Coordinates of C-alpha atoms and ligand atoms in Angstrom, one line a residue:
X20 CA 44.5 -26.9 -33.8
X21 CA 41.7 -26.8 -31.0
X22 CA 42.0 -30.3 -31.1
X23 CA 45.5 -30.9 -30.1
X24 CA 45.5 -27.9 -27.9
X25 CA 42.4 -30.3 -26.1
X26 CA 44.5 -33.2 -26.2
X27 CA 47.6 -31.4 -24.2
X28 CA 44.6 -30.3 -21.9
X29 CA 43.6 -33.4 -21.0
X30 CA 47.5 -34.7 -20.2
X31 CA 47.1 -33.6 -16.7
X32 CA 43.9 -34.4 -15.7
X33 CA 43.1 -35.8 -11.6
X34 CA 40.1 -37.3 -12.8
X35 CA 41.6 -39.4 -15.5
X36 CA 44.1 -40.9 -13.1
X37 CA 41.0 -41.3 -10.1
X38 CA 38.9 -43.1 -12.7
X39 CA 38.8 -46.2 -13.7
X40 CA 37.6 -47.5 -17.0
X41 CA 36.6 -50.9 -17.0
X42 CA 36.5 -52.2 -20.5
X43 CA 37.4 -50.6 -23.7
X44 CA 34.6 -50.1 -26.8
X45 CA 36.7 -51.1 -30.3
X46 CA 36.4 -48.5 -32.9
X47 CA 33.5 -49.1 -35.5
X48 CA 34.7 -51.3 -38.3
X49 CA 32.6 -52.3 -41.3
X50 CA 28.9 -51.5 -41.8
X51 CA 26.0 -51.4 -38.6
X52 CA 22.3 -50.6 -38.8
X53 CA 21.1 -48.4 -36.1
X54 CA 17.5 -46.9 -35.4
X55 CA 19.5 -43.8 -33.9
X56 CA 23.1 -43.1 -34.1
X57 CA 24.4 -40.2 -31.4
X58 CA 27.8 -38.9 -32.0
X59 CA 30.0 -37.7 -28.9
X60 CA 30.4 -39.6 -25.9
X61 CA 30.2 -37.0 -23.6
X62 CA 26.9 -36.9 -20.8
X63 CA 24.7 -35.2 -23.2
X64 CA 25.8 -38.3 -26.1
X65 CA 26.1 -41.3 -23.1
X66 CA 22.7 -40.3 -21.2
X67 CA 20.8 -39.8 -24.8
X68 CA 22.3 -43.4 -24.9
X69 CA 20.9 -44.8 -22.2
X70 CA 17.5 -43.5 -22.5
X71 CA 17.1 -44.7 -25.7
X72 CA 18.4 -47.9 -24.8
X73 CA 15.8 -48.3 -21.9
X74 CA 13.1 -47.4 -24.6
X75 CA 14.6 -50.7 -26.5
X76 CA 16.1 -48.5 -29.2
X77 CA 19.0 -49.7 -31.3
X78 CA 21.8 -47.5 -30.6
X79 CA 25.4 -46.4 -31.8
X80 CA 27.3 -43.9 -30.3
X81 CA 30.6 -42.9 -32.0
X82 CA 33.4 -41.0 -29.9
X83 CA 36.4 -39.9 -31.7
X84 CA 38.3 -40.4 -28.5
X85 CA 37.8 -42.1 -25.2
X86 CA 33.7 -41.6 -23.6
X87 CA 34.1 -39.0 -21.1
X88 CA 37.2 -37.5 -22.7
X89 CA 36.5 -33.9 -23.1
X90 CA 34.6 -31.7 -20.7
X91 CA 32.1 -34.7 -19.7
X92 CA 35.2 -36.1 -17.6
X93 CA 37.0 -33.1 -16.8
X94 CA 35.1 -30.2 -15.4
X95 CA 34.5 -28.8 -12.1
X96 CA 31.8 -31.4 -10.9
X97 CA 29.5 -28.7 -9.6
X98 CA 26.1 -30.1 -10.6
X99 CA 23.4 -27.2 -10.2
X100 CA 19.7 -26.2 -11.3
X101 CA 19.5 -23.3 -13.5
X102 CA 21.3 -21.8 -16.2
X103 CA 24.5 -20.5 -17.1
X104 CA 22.3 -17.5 -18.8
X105 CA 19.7 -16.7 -16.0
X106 CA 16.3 -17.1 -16.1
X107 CA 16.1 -13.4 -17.2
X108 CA 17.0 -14.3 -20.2
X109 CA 14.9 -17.2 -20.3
X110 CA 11.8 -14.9 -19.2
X111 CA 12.3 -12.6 -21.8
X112 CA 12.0 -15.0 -24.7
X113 CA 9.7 -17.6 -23.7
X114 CA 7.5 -15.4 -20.9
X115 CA 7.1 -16.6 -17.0
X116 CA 5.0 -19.5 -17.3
X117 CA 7.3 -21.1 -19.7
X118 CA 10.4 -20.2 -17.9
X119 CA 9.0 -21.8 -14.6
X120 CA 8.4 -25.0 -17.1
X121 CA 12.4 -24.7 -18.1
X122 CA 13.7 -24.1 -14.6
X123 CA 12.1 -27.2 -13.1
X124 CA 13.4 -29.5 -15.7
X125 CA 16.6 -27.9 -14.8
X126 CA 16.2 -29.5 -10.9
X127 CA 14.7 -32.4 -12.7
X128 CA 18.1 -32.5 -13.8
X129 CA 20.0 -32.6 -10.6
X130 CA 17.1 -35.6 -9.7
X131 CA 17.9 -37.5 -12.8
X132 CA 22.2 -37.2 -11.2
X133 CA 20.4 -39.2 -8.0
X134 CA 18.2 -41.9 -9.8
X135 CA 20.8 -42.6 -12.1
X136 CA 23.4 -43.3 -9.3
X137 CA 21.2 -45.1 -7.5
X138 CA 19.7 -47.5 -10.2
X139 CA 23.3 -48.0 -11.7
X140 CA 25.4 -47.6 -8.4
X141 CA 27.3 -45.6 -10.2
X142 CA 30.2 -44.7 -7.2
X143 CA 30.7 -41.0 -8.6
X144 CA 31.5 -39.1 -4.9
X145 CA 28.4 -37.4 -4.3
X146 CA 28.6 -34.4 -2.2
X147 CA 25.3 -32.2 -1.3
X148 CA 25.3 -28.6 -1.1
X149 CA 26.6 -25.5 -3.4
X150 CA 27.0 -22.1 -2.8
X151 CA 27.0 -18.8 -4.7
X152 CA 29.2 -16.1 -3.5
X153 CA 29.7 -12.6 -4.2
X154 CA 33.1 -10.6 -4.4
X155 CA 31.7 -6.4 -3.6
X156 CA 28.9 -5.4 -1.5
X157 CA 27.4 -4.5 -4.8
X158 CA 27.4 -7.8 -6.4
X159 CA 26.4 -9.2 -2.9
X160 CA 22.9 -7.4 -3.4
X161 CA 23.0 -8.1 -6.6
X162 CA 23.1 -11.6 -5.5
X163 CA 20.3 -11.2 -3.0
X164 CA 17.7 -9.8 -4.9
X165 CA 18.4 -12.1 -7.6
X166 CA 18.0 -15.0 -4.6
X167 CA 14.6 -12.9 -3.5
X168 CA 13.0 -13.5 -7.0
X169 CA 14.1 -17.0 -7.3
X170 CA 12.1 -17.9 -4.5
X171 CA 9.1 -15.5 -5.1
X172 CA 8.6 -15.9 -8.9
X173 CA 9.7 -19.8 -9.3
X174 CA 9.1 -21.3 -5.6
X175 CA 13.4 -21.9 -5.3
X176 CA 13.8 -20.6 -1.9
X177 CA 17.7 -20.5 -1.2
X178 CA 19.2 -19.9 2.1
X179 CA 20.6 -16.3 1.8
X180 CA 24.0 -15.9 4.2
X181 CA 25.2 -12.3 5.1
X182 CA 29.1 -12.2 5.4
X183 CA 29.1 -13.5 9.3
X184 CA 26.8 -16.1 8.6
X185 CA 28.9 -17.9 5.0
X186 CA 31.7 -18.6 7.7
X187 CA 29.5 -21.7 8.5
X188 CA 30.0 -22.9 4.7
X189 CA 33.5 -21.2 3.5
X190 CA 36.1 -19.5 5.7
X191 CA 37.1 -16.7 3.4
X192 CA 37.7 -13.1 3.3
X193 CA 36.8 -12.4 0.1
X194 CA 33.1 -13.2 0.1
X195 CA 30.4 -10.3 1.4
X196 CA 27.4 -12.9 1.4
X197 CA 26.3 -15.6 -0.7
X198 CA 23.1 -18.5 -0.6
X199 CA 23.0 -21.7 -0.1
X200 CA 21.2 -24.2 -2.3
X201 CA 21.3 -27.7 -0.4
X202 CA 19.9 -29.2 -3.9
X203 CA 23.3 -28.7 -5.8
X204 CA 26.0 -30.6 -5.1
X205 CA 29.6 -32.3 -6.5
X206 CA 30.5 -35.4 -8.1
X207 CA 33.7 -36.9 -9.9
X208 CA 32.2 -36.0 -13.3
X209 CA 34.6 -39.1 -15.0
X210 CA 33.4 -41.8 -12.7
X211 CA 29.7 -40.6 -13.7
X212 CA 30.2 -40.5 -17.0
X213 CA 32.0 -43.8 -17.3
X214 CA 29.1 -44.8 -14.6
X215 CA 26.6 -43.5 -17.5
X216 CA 28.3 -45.5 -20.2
X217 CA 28.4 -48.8 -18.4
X218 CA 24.8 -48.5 -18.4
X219 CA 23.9 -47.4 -21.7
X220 CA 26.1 -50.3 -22.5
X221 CA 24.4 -53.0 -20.2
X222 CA 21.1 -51.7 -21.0
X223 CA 21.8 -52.6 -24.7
X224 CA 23.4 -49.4 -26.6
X225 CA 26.9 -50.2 -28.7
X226 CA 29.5 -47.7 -27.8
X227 CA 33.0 -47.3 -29.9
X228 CA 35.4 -45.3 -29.0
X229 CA 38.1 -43.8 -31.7
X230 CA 35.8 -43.8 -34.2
X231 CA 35.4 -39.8 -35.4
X232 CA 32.5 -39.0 -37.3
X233 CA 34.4 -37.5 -40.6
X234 CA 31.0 -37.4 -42.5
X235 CA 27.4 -37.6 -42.8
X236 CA 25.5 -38.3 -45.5
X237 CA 21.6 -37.6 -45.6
X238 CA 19.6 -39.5 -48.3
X239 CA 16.2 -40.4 -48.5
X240 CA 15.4 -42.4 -45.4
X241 CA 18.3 -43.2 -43.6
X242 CA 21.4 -40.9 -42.6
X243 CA 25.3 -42.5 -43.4
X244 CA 27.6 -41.5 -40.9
X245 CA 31.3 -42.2 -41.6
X246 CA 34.6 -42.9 -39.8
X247 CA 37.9 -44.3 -40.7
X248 CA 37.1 -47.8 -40.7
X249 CA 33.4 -48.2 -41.0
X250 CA 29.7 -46.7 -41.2
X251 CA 26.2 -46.4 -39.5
X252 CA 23.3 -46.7 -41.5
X253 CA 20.6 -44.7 -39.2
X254 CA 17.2 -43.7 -39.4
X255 CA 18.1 -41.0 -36.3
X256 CA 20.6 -38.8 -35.4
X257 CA 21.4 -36.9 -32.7
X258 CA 25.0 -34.8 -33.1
X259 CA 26.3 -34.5 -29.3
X260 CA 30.3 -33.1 -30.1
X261 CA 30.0 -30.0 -28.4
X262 CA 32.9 -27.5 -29.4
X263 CA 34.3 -30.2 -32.2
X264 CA 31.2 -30.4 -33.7
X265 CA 31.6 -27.9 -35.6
X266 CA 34.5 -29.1 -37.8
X267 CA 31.8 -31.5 -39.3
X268 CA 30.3 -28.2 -41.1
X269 CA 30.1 -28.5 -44.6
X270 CA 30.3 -31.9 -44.4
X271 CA 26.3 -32.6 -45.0
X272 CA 25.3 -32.6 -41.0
X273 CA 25.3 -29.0 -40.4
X274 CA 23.7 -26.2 -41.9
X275 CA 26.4 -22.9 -42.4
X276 CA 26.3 -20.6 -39.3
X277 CA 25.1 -23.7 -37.0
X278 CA 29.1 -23.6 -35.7
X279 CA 29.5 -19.9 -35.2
X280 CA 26.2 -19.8 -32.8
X281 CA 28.5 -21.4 -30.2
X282 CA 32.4 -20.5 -29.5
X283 CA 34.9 -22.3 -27.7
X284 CA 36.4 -21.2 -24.4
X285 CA 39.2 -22.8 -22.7
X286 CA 38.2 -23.0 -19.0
X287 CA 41.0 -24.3 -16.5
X288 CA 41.2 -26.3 -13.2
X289 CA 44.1 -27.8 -11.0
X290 CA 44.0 -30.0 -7.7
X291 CA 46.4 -29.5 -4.3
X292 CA 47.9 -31.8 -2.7
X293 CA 45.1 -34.1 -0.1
X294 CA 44.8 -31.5 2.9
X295 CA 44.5 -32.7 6.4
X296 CA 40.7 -33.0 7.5
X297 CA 41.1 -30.7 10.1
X298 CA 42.7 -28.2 7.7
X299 CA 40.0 -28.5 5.2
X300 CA 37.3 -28.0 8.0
X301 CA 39.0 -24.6 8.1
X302 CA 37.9 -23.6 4.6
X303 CA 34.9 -25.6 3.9
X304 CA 33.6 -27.0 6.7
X305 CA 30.2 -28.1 5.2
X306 CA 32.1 -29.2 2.4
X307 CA 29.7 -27.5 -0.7
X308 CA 30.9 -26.5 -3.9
X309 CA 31.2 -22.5 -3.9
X310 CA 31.0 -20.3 -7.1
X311 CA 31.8 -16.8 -7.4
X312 CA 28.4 -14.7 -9.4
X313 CA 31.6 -12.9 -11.5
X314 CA 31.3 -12.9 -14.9
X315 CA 34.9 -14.5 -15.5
X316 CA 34.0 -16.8 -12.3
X317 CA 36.3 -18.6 -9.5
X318 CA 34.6 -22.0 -8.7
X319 CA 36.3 -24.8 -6.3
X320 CA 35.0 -27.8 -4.2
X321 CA 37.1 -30.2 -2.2
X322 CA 37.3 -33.9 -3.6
X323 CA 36.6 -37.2 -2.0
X324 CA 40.3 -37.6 -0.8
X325 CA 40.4 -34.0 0.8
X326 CA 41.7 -32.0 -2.0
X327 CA 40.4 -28.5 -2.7
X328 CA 40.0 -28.3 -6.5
X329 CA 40.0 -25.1 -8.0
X330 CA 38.8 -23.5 -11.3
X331 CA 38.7 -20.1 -12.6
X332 CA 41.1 -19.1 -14.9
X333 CA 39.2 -18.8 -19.1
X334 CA 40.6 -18.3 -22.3
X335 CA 38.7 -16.6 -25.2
X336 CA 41.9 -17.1 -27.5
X337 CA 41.6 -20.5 -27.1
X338 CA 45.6 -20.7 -26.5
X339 CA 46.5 -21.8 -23.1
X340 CA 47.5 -19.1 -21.1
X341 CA 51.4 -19.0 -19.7
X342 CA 52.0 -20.2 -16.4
X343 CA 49.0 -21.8 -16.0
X344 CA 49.6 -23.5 -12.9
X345 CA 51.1 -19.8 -11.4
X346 CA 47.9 -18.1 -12.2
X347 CA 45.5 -20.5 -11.3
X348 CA 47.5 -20.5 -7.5
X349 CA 47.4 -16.3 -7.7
X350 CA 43.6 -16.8 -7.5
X351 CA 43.3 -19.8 -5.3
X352 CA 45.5 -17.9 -2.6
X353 CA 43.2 -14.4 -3.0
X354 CA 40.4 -16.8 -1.8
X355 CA 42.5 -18.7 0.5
X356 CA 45.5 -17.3 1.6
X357 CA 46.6 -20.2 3.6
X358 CA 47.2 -22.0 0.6
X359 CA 49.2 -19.5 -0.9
X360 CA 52.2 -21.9 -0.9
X361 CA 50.7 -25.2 -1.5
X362 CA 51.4 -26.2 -5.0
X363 CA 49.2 -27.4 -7.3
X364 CA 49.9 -31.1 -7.9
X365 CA 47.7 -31.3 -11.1
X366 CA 46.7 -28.8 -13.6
X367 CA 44.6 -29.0 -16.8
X368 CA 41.2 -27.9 -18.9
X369 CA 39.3 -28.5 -21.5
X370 CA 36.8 -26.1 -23.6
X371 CA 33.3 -25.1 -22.9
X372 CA 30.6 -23.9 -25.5
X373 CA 28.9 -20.6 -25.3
X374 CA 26.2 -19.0 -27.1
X375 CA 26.3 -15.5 -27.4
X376 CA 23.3 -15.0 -24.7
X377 CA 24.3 -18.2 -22.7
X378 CA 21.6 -20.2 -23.2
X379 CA 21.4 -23.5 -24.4
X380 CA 20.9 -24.0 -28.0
X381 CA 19.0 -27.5 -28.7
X382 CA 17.4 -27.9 -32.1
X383 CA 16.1 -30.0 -34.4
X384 CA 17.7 -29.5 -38.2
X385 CA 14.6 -30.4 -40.4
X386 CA 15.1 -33.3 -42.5
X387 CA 16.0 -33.5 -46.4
X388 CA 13.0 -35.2 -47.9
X389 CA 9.6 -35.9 -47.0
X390 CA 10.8 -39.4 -46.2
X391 CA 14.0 -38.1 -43.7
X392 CA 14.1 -37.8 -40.5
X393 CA 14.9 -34.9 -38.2
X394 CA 18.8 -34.6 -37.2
X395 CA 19.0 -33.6 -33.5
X396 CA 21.8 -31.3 -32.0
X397 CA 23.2 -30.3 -28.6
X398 CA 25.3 -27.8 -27.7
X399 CA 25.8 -24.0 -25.8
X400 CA 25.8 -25.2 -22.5
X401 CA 28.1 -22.4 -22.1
X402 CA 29.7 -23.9 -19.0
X403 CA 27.0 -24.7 -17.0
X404 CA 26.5 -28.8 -18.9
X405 CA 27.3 -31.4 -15.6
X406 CA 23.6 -31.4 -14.9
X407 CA 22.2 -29.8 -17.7
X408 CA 23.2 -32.2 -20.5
X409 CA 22.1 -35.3 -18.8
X410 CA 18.6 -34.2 -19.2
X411 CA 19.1 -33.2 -22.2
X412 CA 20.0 -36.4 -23.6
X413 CA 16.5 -37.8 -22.1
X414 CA 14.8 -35.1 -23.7
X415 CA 16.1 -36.3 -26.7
X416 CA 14.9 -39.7 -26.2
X417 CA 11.5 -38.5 -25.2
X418 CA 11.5 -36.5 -28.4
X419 CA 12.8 -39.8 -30.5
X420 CA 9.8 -42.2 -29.0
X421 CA 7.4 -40.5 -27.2
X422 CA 6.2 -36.5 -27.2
X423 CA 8.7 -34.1 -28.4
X424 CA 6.7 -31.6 -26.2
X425 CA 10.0 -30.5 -23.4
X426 CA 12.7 -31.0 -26.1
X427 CA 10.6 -28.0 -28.2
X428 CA 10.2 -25.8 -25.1
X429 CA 14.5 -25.3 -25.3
X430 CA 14.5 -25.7 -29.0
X431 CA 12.2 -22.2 -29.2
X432 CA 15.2 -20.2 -27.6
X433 CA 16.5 -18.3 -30.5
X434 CA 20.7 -17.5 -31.1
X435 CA 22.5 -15.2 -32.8
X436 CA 25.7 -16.2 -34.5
X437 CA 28.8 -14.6 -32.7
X438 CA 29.7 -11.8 -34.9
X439 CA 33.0 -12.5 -37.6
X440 CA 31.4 -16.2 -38.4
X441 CA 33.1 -19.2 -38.0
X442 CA 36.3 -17.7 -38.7
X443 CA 36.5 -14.0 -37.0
X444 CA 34.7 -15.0 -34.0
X445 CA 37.4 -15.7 -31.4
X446 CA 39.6 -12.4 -31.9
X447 CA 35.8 -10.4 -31.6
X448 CA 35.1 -12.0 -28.7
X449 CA 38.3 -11.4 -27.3
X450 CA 38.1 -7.8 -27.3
X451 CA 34.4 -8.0 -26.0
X452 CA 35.2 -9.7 -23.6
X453 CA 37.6 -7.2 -21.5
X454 CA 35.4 -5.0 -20.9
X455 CA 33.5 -7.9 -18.8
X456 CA 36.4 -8.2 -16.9
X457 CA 36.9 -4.8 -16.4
X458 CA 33.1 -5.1 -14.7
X459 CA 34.4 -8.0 -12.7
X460 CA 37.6 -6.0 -11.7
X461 CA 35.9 -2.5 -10.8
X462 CA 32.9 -4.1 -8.1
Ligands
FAD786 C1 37.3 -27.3 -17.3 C2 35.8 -27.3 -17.3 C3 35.1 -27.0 -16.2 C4 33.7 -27.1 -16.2 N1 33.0 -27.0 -15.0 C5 31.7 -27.3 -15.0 C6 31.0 -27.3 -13.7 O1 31.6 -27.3 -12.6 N2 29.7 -27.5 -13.8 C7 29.0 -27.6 -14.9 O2 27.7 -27.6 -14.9 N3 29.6 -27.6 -16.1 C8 30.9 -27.4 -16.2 N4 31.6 -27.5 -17.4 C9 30.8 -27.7 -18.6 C10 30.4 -29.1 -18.8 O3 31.5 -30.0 -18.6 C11 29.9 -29.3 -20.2 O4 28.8 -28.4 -20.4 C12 29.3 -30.7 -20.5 O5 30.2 -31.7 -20.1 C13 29.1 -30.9 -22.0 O6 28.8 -32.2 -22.3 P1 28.8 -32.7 -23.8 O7 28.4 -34.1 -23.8 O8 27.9 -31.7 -24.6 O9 30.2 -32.4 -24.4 P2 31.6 -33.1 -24.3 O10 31.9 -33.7 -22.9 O11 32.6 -32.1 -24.8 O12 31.6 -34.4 -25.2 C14 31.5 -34.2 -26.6 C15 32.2 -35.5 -27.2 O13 32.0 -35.5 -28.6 C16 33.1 -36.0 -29.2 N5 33.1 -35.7 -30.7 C17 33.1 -34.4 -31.2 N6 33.1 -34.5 -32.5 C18 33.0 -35.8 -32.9 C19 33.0 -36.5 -34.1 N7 33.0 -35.9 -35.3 N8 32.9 -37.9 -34.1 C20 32.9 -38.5 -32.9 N9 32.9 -37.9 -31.7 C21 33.0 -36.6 -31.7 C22 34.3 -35.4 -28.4 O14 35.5 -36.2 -28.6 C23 33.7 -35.4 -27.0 O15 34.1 -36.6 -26.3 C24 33.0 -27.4 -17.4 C25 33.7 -27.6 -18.6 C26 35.1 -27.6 -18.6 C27 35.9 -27.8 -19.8

């Protein structure tokens, strides 16, 4: 069911028909050896890839789709430090000095975008600059003090803008002050991830698409992981599906209540018409990505060919909301009115993966016997992955050949299960979730 509600998602998508993909990677057929097999072919999957495939590992990555099908290739392209959680969170669990550790591997992150592109020349549409934004006077000092402790307690000074001072970045009335961070930015997430995957492939890694994972086998020394039409004999794993991961439960990779520490969210986006240039130097003149600090949050950019893309709208249900398209334009004229009749000439979404406290979960599932090896799994980037999960596949790698030392530092974050298991959990966290958005709704 999520699946095919995915697959409509996807119909729509700008990206998939501003993206090019160069070759396609036959589905596995018959029996392959690997030293470390990743499943998923999203960034976290394709960048683990790659690193491994610098470090002269043999490497198979299975995706049941197309690489870059699911969120990878259709998100909002805001690429930003930090995480979706906070550091609060972060400080709370792991204390400061390991929380300043965490947050620079999260810039580390946004570097790794630039060498990458660079090193690859990977054409992705690169655009510096992001913005935060705050919706009450409230939140706006919220925001600020938040800012103030970024800079004090992990050296990230942001530039903070009062309400006169964001028209420089974002002509809006609906913003009461907001910072700047010149180190985030936006990219066309499906030209970078099928940049990614040309390089994993041409540094060495085998890539097959349509091949889903439908089981995994651990025996003494080597894991056995299973799709229609063939198998991978690995000595390393590292599980990378994000929110359809979990229907591999039960199946021998996943210990129970591993899928009910993450839920799936249906997060929505849709594209106008190209604007004149003039036109969009009336609502972003610097051109940075914006964000809203709401809980349910409105997040837009313009693209390469002067279209302002526009997310915002979630789904805890997992059903797509009615009149998508309609609602997503209610919200995209409250920020700009101007645009209130400019239709929306492209509309889809895809699911994101949050943890309970919105942190990421990383771990390592201990292996069977003395002679197995670790299974590695990524997931909970609870909508907050672009940057995020490219490091996180090079942390893998690190952990795989050299020092396991970084990949640890997120593994040590603990998660609760969502409440109601994997079965109960969406209707519980629908009815938690409302009284967020009445939060968002009262200021
Ligand atoms: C609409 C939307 C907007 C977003 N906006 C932003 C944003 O602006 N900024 C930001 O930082 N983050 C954003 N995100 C989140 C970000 O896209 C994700 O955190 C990130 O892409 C996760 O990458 P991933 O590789 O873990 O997962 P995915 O990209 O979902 O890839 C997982 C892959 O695994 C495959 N798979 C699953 N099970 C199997 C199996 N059994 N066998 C083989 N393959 C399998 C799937 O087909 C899929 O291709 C957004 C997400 C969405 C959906």
């Amino acid at each position: 069911m999520l699946l095919q509600t995915d697959r409509s998602l996807a119909r729509h998508s700008w990206y998939a028909e501003t993206a090019s993909r160069r070759q396609d990677h036959r589905a596995l057929q018959g029996e392959v050896r690997a030293e470390v097999a990743i499943v998923g072919g999203g960034l976290a999957g394709l960048s683990a890839a790659l690193e491994l495939a610098q470090r002269g590992r043999q490497v198979v990555l299975l995706e049941a789709q197309q690489l870059g099908w699911a969120a990878s290739g259709r998100n909002g392209g805001q690429a930003l430090g930090g995480l979706a959680c906070g550091m609060d969170e972060i400080e709370a669990q792991l204390g400061l000095a390991d929380a300043r550790r965490l947050w620079a591997m999260t810039l580390e992150a946004l570097t790794l975008i630039h060498a990458r592109r660079d090193r690859y020349r990977i054409a992705c549409d690169w655009q510096s600059g992001a913005l935060t934004v705050a919706t009450s006077a409230r939140k706006a000092a919220a925001l600020r003090r938040d800012a103030e402790r970024m800079a004090s307690a992990y050296d990230h000074p942001t530039q903070w803008l009062d309400r006169a001072a964001l028209g420089l970045h974002i002509r809006s009335p609906r913003y009461h002050g907001g910072c700047y961070d010149r180190r985030g930015g936006h990219l066309h997430p499906l030209k970078y991830a099928l940049g990614l995957a040309d390089a994993a492939w041409r540094e060495g890694a085998r890539l097959h698409e349509h091949s889903p994972v439908q089981r995994v086998e651990r025996h003494r020394s080597v894991t056995l992981l299973r799709t229609p039409q063939g198998q991978v004999v690995a000595d390393q794993v590292l599980l990378a599906g994000n929110v359809h991961l979990p229907a591999l439960a039960g199946v021998g990779a996943l210990p129970p209540g591993t899928g009910a520490r993450i839920m799936p969210v249906g997060t929505y986006v849709g594209v106008t018409e190209p604007l004149d240039p003039s036109e969009m130097d009336g609502l972003l003149p610097t051109r940075a990505a914006v964000c809203d600090s709401n809980f349910v949050l409105d997040y837009f950019r313009p693209t390469a060919d002067q279209r302002l893309l526009f997310g915002g709208k979630v789904s805890y249900s997992t059903l797509t909301p009615p009149n998508l398209a309609g609602s997503l334009q209610a919200r995209l004229a409250r920020v700009f009115p101007r645009l209130a009749w400019r239709p929306l000439t492209h509309v889809w979404g895809g699911f994101v993966d949050i943890t309970m406290n919105r942190a990421p979960d990383f771990s390592r599932l201990p292996p069977d016997g003395a002679a197995g090896a670790p299974i590695y799994l990524l997931q909970g980037f609870s909508g907050h992955g672009l940057a995020l999960s490219g490091l996180a596949g090079k942390l893998v790698a690190e952990a795989i050949c050299e020092d396991a030392s970084r990949f640890d530092l997120f593994a040590r974050l603990r998660h609760r299960p969502f409440p109601g298991g994997e079965r109960l959990r969406t209707p519980t966290l629908v009815l938690g979730m409302l009284w967020h958005r009445l939060r968002d709704l009262t200021g």
